[in-house]
Tab-separated table of C-alpha atoms in Angstrom:
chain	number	residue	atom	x	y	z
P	1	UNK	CA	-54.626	152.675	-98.287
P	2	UNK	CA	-54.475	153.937	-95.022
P	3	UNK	CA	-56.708	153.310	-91.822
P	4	UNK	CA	-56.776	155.123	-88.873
P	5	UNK	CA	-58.358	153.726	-85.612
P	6	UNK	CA	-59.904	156.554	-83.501
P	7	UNK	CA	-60.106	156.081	-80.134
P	8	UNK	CA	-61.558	158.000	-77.404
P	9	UNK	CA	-59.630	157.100	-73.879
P	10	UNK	CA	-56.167	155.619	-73.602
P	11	UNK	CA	-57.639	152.631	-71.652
P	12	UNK	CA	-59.738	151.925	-74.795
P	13	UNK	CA	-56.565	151.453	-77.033
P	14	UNK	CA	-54.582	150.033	-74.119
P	15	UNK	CA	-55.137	146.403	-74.824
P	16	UNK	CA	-54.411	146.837	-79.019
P	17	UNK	CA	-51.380	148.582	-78.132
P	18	UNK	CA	-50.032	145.399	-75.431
P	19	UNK	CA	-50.811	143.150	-77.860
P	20	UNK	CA	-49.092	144.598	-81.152
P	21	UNK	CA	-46.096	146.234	-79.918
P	22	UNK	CA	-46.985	149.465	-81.613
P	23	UNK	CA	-45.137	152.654	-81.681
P	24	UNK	CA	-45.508	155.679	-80.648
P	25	UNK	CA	-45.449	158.420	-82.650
P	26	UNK	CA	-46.117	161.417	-81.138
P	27	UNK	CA	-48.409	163.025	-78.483
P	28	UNK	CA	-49.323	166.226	-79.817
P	29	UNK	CA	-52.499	168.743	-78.592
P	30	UNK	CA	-53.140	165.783	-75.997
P	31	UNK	CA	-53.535	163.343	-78.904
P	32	UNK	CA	-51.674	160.711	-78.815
P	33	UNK	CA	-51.029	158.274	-82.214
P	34	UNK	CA	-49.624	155.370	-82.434
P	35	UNK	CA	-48.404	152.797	-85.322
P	36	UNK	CA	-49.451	149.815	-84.915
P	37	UNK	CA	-48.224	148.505	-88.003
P	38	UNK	CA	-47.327	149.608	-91.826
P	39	UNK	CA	-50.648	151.611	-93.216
P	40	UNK	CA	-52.630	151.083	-89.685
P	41	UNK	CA	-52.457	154.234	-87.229
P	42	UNK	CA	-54.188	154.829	-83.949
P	43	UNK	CA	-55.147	157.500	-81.764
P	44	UNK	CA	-56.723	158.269	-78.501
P	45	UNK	CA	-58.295	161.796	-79.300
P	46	UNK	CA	-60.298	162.178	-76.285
P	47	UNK	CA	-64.249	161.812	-74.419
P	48	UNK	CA	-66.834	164.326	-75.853
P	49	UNK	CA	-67.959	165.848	-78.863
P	50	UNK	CA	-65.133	168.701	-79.464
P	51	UNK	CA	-61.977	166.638	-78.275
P	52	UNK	CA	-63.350	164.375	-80.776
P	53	UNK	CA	-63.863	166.897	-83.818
P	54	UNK	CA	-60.587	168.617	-82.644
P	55	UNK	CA	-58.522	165.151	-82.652
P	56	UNK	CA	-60.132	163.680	-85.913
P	57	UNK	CA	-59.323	167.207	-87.982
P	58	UNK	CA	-55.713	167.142	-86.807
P	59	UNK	CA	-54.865	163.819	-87.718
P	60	UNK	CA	-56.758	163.877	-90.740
P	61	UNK	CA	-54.483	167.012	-91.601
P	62	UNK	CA	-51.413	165.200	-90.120
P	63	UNK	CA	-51.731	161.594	-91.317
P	64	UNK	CA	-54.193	162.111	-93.848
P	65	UNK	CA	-56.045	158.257	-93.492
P	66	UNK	CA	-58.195	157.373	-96.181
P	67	UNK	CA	-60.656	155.627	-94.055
P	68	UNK	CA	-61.392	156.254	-90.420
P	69	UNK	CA	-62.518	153.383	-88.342
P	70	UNK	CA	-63.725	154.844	-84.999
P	71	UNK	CA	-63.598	152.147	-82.525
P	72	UNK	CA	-65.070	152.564	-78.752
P	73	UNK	CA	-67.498	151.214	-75.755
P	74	UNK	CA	-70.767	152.166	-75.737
P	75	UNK	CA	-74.235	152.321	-74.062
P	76	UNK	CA	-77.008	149.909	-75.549
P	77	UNK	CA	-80.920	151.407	-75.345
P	78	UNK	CA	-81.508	147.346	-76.193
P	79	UNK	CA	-81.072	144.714	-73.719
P	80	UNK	CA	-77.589	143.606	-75.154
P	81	UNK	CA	-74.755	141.347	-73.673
P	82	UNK	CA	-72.479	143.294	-72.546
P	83	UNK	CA	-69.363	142.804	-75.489
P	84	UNK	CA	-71.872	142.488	-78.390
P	85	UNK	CA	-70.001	144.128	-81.636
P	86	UNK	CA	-72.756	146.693	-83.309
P	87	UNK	CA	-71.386	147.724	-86.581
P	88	UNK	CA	-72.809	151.557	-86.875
P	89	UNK	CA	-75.233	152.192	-89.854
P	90	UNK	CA	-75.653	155.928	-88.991
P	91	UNK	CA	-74.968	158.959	-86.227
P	92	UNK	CA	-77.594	161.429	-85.224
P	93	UNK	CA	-76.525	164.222	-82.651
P	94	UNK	CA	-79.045	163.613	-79.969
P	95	UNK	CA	-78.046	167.157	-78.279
P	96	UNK	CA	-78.095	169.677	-81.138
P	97	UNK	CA	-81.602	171.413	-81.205
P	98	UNK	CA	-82.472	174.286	-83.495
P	99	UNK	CA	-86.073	172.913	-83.592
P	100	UNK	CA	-87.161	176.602	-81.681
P	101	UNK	CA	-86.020	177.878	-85.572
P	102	UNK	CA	-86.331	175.243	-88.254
P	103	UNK	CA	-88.645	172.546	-86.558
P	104	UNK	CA	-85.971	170.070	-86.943
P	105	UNK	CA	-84.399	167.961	-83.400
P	106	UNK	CA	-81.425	166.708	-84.794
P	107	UNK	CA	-80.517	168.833	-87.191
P	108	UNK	CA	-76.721	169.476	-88.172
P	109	UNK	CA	-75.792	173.105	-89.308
P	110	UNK	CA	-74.023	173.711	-92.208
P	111	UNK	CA	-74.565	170.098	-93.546
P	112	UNK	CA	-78.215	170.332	-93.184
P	113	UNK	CA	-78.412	166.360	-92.372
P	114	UNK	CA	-80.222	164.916	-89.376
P	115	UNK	CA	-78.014	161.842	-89.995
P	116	UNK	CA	-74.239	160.995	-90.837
P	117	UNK	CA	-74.604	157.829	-92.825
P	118	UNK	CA	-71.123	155.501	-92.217
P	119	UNK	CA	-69.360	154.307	-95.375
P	120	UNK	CA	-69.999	150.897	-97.409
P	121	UNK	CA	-71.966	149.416	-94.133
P	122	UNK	CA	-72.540	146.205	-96.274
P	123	UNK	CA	-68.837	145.538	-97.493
P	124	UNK	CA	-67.955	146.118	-93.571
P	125	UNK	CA	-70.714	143.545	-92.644
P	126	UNK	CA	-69.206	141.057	-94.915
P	127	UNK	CA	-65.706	141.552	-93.848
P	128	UNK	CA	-66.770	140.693	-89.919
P	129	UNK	CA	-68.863	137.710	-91.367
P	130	UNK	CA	-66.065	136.680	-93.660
P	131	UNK	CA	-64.228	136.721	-90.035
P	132	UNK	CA	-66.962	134.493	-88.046
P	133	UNK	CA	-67.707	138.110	-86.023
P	134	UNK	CA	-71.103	137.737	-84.397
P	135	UNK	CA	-72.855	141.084	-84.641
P	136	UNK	CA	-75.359	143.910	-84.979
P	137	UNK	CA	-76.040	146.913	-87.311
P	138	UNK	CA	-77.601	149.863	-85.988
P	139	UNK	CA	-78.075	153.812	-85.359
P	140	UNK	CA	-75.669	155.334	-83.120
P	141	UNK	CA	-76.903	158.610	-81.044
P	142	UNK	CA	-73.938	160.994	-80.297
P	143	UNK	CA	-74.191	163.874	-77.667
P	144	UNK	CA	-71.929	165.687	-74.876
P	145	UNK	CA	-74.080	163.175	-72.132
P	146	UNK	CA	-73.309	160.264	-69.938
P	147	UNK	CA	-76.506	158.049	-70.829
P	148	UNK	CA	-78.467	156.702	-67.862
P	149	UNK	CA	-81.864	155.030	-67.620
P	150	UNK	CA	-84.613	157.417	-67.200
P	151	UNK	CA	-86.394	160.320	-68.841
P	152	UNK	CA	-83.579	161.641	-71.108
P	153	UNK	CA	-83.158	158.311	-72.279
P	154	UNK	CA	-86.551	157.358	-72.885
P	155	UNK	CA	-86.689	160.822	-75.147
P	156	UNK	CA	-83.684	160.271	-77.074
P	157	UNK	CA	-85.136	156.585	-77.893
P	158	UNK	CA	-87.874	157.473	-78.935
P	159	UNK	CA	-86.606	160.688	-81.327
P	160	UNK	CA	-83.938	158.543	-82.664
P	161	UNK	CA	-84.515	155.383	-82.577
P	162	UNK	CA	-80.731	154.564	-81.780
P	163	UNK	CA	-79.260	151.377	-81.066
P	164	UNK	CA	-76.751	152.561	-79.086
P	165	UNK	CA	-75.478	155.855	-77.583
P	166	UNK	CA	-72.015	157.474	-76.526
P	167	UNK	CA	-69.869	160.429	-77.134
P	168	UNK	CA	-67.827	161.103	-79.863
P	169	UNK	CA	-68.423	159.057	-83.129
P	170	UNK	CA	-71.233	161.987	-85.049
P	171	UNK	CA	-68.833	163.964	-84.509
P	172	UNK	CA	-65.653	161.804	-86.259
P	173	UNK	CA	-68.512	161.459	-88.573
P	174	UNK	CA	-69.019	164.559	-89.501
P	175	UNK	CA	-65.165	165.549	-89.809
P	176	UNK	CA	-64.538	162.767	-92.187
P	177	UNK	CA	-67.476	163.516	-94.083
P	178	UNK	CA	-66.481	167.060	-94.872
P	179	UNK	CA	-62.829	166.036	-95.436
P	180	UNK	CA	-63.852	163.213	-97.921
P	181	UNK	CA	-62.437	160.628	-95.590
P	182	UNK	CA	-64.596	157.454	-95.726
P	183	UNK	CA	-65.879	156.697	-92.161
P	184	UNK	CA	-66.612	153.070	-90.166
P	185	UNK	CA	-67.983	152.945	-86.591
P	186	UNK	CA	-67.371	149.478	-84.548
P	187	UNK	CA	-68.947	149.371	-80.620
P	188	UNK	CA	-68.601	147.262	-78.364
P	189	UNK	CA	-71.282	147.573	-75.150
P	190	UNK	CA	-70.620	147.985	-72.178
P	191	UNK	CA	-73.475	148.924	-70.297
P	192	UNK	CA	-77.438	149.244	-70.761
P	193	UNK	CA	-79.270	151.858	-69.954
P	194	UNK	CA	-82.420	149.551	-69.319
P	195	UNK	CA	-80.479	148.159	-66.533
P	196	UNK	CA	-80.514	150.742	-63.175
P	197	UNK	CA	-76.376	149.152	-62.771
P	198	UNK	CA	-75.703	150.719	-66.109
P	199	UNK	CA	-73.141	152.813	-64.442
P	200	UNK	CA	-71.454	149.892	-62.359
P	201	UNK	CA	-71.386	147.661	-65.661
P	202	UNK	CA	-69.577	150.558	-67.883
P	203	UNK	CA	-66.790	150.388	-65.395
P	204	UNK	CA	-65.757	147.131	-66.903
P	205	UNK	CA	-65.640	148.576	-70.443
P	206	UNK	CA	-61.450	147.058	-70.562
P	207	UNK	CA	-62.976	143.628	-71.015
P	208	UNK	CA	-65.217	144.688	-73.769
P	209	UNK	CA	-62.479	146.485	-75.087
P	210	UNK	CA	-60.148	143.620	-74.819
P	211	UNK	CA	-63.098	141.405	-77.190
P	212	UNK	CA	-63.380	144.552	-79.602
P	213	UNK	CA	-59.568	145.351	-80.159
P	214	UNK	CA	-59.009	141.302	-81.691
P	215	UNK	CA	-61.626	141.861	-83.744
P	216	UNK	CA	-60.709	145.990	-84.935
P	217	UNK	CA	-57.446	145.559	-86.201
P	218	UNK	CA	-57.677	142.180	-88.599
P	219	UNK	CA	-61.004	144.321	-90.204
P	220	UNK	CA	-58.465	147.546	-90.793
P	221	UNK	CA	-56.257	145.067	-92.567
P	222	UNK	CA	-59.085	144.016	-94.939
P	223	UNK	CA	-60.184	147.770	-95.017
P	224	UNK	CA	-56.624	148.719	-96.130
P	225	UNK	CA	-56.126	145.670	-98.580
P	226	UNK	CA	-58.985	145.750	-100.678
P	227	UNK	CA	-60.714	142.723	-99.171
């Protein structure tokens, strides 16, 4: 089987790649992928919603993974430490509204879904217990937006009920889906938008990054043998 690690910024990956030795293989339509050992890839496809679409498709058609593991930072609508590991249940699109026609916030064209479902949630829960991984499960809200406490916010929490929310994994989501690629989502957070510092703590996102990364690529291993 193989996994491929989908990253958004280069300073996300930049720790897994130090401590692995990986290779480069190629940087191609600004993505850049990497092999970080036999049947594990990684890329860095990009911030937002079409840089992520665009990135997952091509190395989907390049690569062709079997499972996609997006890994990332994120914002927490819940007053979580700052490096707690939230294992992604399910992505909603926070900022795709054709309510004014169907009566629907959320709704995803074409797949008619309000919400991407990840893949075997449970057997990934057991493979972080199985490695002493302290963690959450919960909803992930995806949209073109740079979170911050206040009225936005408040709406999208109370529409979606999310856990956490960032800016690319609905839409790896919803690539893999309609490729038949089975999908994971592991966060890390790095800031809260209860907090009115939420900016000032995402700027350290490396150090929850640098938590994350030890914990992404021994779960790809178990992903890619059968564990």
């Amino acid at each position: 089987m193989r996994i491929g690690l989908a990253y958004a910024m280069e300073e996300e990956i930049a720790s897994l790649l130090a401590d692995t030795g990986a290779k480069h293989l190629e940087t191609a339509r600004g993505v850049s992928v990497y092999e970080i050992e036999p049947g594990i890839l990684a890329y860095a496809g990009g911030i937002g919603k079409v840089n992520a679409a665009m990135s997952a498709q091509y190395f989907i058609d390049r690569y062709q993974p079997d499972w996609i593991v997006n890994a990332g930072v994120a914002g927490s609508f819940h007053d979580l430490p700052i490096g707690t590991v939230v294992l992604a249940e399910d992505f909603v699109q926070h900022d795709i509204d054709t309510s004014a026609v169907d009566g629907v916030l959320g709704l995803i064209p074409t797949l008619e879904l309000t919400s991407l479902p990840t893949d075997q949630p449970d057997r990934a829960g057991t493979i972080l217990t199985g490695m002493n991984v302290a963690f959450e499960r919960g909803r992930v809200a995806t949209g073109d937006v740079f979170m911050t406490k206040g009225d936005r916010a408040n709406a999208v929490a109370t529409e979606f009920s999310p856990t956490l929310c960032e800016m690319e994994g609905c839409a790896i989501a919803q690539v893999s889906l309609r490729n038949q690629v089975k999908f994971t989502a592991l966060k890390s957070v790095s800031d809260r938008l209860c907090q009115d510092n939420s900016v000032d703590e995402y700027f350290n996102f490396a150090q929850a990054m640098a938590k994350l990364n030890t914990i992404v690529l021994p779960f790809a291993r178990a992903l890619r043998d059968g564990l």
